Short mmCIF file of C-alpha atoms in Angstrom, two decimals:
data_model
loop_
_atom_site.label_atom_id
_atom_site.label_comp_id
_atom_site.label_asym_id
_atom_site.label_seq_id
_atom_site.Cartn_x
_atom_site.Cartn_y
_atom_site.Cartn_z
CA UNK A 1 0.00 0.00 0.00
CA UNK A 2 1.56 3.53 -1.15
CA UNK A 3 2.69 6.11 1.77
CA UNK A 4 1.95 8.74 -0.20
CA UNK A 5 -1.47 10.71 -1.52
CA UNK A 6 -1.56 12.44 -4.91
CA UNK A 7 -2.68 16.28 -4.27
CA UNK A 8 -5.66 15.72 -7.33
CA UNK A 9 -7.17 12.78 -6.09
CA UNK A 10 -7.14 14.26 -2.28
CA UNK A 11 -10.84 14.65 -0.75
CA UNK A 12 -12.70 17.97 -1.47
CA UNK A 13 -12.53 18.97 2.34
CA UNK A 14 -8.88 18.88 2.39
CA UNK A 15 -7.37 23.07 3.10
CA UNK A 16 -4.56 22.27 0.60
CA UNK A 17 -3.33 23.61 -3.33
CA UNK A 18 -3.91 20.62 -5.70
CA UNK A 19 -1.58 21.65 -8.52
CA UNK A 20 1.60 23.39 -6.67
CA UNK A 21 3.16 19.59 -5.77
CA UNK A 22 1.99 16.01 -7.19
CA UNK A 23 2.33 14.66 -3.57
CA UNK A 24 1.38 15.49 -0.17
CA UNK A 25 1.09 13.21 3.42
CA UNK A 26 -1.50 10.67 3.60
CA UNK A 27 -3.60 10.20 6.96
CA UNK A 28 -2.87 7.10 8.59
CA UNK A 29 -5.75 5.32 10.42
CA UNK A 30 -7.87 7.00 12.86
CA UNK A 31 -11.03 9.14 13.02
CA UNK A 32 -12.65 10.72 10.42
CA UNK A 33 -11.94 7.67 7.58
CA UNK A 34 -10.71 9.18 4.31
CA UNK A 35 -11.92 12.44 5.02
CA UNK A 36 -9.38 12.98 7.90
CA UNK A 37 -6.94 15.80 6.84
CA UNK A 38 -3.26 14.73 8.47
CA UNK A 39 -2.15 16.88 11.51
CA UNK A 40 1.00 17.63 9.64
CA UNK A 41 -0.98 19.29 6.84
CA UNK A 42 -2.28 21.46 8.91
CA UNK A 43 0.43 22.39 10.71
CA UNK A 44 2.44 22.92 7.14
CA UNK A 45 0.20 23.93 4.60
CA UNK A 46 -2.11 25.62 6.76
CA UNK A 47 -0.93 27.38 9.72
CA UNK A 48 2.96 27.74 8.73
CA UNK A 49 3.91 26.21 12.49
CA UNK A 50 6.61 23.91 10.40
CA UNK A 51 8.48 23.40 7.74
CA UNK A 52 8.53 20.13 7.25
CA UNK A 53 7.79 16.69 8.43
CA UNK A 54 10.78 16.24 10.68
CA UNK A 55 10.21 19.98 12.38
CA UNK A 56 6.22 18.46 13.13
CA UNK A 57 7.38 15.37 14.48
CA UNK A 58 10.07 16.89 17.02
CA UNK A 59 6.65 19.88 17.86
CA UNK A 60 4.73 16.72 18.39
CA UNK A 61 7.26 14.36 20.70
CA UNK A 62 7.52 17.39 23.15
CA UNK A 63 3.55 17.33 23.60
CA UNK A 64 2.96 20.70 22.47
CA UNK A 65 0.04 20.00 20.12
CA UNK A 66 -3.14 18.22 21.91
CA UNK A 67 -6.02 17.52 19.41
CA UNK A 68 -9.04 17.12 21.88
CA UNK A 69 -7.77 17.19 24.55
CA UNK A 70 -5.12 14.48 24.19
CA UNK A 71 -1.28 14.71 23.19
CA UNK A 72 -0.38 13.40 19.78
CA UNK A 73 2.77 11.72 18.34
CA UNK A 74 1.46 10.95 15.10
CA UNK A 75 2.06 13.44 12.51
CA UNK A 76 -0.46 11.47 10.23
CA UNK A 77 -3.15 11.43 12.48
CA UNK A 78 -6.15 12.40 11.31
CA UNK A 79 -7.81 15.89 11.55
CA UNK A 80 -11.75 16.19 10.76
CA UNK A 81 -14.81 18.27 11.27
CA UNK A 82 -15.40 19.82 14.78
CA UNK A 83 -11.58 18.80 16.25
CA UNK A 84 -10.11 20.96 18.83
CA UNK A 85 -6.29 21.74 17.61
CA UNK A 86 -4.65 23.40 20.40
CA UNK A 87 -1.28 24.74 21.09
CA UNK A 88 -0.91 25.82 24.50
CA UNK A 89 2.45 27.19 24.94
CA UNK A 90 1.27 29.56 22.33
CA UNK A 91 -2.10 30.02 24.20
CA UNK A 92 -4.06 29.50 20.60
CA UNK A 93 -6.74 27.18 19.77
CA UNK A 94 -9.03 26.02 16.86
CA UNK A 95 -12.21 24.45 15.92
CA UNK A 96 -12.46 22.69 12.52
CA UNK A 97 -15.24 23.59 10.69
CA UNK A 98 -16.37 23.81 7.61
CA UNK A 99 -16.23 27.20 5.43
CA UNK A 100 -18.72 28.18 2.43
CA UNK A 101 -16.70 26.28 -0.58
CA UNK A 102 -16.68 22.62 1.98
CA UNK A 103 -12.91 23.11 3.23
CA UNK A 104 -11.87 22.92 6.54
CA UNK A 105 -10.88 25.38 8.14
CA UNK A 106 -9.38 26.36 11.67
CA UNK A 107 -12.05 29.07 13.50
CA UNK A 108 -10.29 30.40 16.36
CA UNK A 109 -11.61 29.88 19.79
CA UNK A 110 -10.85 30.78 23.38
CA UNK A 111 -9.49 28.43 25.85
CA UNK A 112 -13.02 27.88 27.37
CA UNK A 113 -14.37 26.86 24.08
CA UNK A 114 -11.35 24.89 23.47
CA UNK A 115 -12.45 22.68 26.56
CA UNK A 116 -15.02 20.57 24.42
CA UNK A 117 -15.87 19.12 21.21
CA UNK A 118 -19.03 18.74 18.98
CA UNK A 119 -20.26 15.80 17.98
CA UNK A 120 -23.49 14.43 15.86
CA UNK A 121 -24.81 11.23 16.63
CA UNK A 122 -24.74 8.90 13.38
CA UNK A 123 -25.96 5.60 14.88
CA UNK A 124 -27.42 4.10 18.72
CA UNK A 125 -27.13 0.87 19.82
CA UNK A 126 -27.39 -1.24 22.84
CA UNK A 127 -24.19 -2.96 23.89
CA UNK A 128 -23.69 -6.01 26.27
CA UNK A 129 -25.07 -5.56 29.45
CA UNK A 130 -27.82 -3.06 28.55
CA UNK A 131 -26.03 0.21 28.04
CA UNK A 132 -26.79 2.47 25.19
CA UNK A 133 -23.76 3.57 22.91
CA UNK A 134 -23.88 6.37 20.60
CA UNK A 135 -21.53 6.40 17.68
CA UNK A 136 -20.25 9.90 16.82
CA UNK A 137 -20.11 11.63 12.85
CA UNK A 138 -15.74 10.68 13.60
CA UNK A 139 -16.11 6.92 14.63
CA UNK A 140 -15.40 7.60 18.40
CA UNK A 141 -18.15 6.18 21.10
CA UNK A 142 -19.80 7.48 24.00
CA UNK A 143 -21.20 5.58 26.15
CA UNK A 144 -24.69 6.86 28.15
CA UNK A 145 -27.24 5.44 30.38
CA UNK A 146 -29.87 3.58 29.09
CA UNK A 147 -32.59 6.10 29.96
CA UNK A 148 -30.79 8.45 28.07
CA UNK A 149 -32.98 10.74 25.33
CA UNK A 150 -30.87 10.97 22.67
CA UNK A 151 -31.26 10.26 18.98
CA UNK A 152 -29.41 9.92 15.70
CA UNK A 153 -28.99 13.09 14.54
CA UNK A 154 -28.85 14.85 17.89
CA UNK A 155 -25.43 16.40 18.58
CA UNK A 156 -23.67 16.12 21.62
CA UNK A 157 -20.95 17.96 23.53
CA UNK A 158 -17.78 16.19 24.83
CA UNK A 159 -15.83 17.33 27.63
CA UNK A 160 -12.17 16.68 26.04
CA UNK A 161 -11.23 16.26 29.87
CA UNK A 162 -13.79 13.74 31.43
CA UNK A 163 -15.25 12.78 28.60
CA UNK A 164 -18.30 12.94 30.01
CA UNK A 165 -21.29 14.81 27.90
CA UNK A 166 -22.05 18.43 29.07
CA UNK A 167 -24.64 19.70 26.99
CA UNK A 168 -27.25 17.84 24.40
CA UNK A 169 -28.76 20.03 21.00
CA UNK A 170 -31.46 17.58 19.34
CA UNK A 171 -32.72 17.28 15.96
CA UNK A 172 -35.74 19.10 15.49
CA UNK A 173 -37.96 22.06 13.77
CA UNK A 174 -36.30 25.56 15.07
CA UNK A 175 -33.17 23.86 15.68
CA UNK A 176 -29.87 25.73 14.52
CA UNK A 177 -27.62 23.80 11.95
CA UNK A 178 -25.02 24.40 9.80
CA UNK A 179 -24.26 21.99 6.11
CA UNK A 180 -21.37 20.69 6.36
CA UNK A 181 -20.90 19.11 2.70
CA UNK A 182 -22.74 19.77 -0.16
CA UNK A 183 -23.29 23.54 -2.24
CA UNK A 184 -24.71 24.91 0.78
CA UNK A 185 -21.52 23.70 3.20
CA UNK A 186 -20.74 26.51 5.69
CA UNK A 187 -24.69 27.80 5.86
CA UNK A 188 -25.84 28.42 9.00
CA UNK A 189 -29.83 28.91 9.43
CA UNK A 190 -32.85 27.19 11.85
CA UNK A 191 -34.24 23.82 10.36
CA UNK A 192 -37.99 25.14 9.01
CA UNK A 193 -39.29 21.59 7.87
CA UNK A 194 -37.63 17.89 8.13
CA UNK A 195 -39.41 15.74 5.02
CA UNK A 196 -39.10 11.91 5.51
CA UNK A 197 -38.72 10.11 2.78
CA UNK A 198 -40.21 6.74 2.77
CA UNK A 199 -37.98 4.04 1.41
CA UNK A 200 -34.66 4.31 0.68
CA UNK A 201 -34.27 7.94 -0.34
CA UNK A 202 -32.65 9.89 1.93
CA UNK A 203 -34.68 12.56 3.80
CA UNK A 204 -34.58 16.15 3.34
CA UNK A 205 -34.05 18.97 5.59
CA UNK A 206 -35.29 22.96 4.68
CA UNK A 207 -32.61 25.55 6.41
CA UNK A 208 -34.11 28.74 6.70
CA UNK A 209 -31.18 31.83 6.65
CA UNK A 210 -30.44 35.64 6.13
CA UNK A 211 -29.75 34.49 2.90
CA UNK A 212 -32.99 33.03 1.93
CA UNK A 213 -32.64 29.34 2.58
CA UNK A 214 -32.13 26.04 1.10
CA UNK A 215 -32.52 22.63 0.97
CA UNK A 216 -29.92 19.59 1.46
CA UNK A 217 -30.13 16.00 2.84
CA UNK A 218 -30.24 14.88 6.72
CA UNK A 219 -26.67 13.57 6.53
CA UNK A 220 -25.27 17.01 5.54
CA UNK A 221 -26.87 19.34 8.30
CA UNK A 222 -25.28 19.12 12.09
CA UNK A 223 -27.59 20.72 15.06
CA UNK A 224 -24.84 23.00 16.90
CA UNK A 225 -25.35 25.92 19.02
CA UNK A 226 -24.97 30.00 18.80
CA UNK A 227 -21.27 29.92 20.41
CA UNK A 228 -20.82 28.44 16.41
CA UNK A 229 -22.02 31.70 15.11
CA UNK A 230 -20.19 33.88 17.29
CA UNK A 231 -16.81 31.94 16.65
CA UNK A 232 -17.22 32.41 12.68
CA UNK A 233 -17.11 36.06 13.68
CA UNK A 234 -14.02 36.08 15.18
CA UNK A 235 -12.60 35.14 11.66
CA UNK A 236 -11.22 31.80 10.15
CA UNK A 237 -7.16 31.18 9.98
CA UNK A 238 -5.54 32.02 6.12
CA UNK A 239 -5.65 28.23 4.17
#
């Protein structure tokens, strides 16, 4: 299996040029599946923290980088939607989210914010024994009680500390949302109608917005809250 990942064949969310090298790092195995951008991209390409692969690797062996929380020593590990990226010697931190074109980007946030992650609730099962696991939009799982209201498509927040859930947004009419893939990734607006489709179409979900509103599938709209909104204002970092 190759080590390496042609720049033109890399996924549309990736923050990287496509025709300034043939080559760039490819994300070893972790959260996020394909769509995982490597930590070393983002510390290259996208913030400027390194010049190369060595320089990220002797960053990430002195634990100055925790993604979520945790330290990391991989320099391929990968780097999705709603991360926490923080450097703490340098007192900065970043959220990964989405921007209008599908890209991810790195929204600045304050240490507070920094604290805890987002995450949407793709699937629910009952495990041996009679607890209820919920299986996050990266792969990870949370385990809850088993009188626990929560649903697939409900988002969660994760304490990057205890791990423990500190705050619940569910999937409903009035409920804020942003796309995250699609034309309409980086929209934020209030869900106005949720059409089920019977079968095997995928439902659809109406966003109402300042700019007028649109339409996309379930699987590309995450519930999130207005500390979302107020950390787009703060500005995204340059790709």
């Amino acid at each position: 299996m190759t080590r390496h990942q042609k720049r033109l064949s890399v996924p549309n969310s990736w923050p990287v040029e496509r025709k300034t090298d043939t080559f760039t790092v490819k994300a070893g195995a972790g959260p996020h599946g394909e769509a995982g951008v490597p930590l070393v991209v983002l510390l290259r390409d996208v913030l400027g923290y390194v010049d190369s692969t060595k320089e990220a690797r002797y960053a990430l062996n002195n634990d100055s980088i925790l993604v979520n929380g945790d330290a990391i020593s991989d320099e391929q590990r990968p780097i999705g939607m709603f991360d926490i990226l923080a450097f703490p010697e340098r007192g900065e931190y970043f959220r990964v989210f989405p921007d209008e074109g599908g890209r991810l980007a790195l929204t600045p946030v304050d240490e507070e914010a920094a604290g805890s992650r987002l995450g949407k609730i793709t699937n629910k099962t009952v495990v041996p024994g009679g607890v209820v696991q919920l299986t996050l939009h990266d792969g990870t799982n949370v385990r809850v009680d088993d009188d626990a209201d929560y649903d697939t498509n409900d988002s969660i927040v994760v304490d990057n500390e205890t791990k423990e859930i500190v705050a619940h947004f569910e999937y409903e009419e009035g409920a804020l949302v942003t796309a995250v893939a699609g034309q309409h990734a980086g929209q934020i607006g209030e869900i106005d109608d949720i059409d089920v489709t019977l079968g095997s179409g995928d439902n659809t979900v109406t966003v109402a917005s300042e700019d007028g509103g649109y339409e996309t599938v379930e699987e590309y709209v995450v519930v999130i809250d207005e500390n979302f909104t107020d950390d787009d204002e703060a500005g995204d970092s340059d790709e």
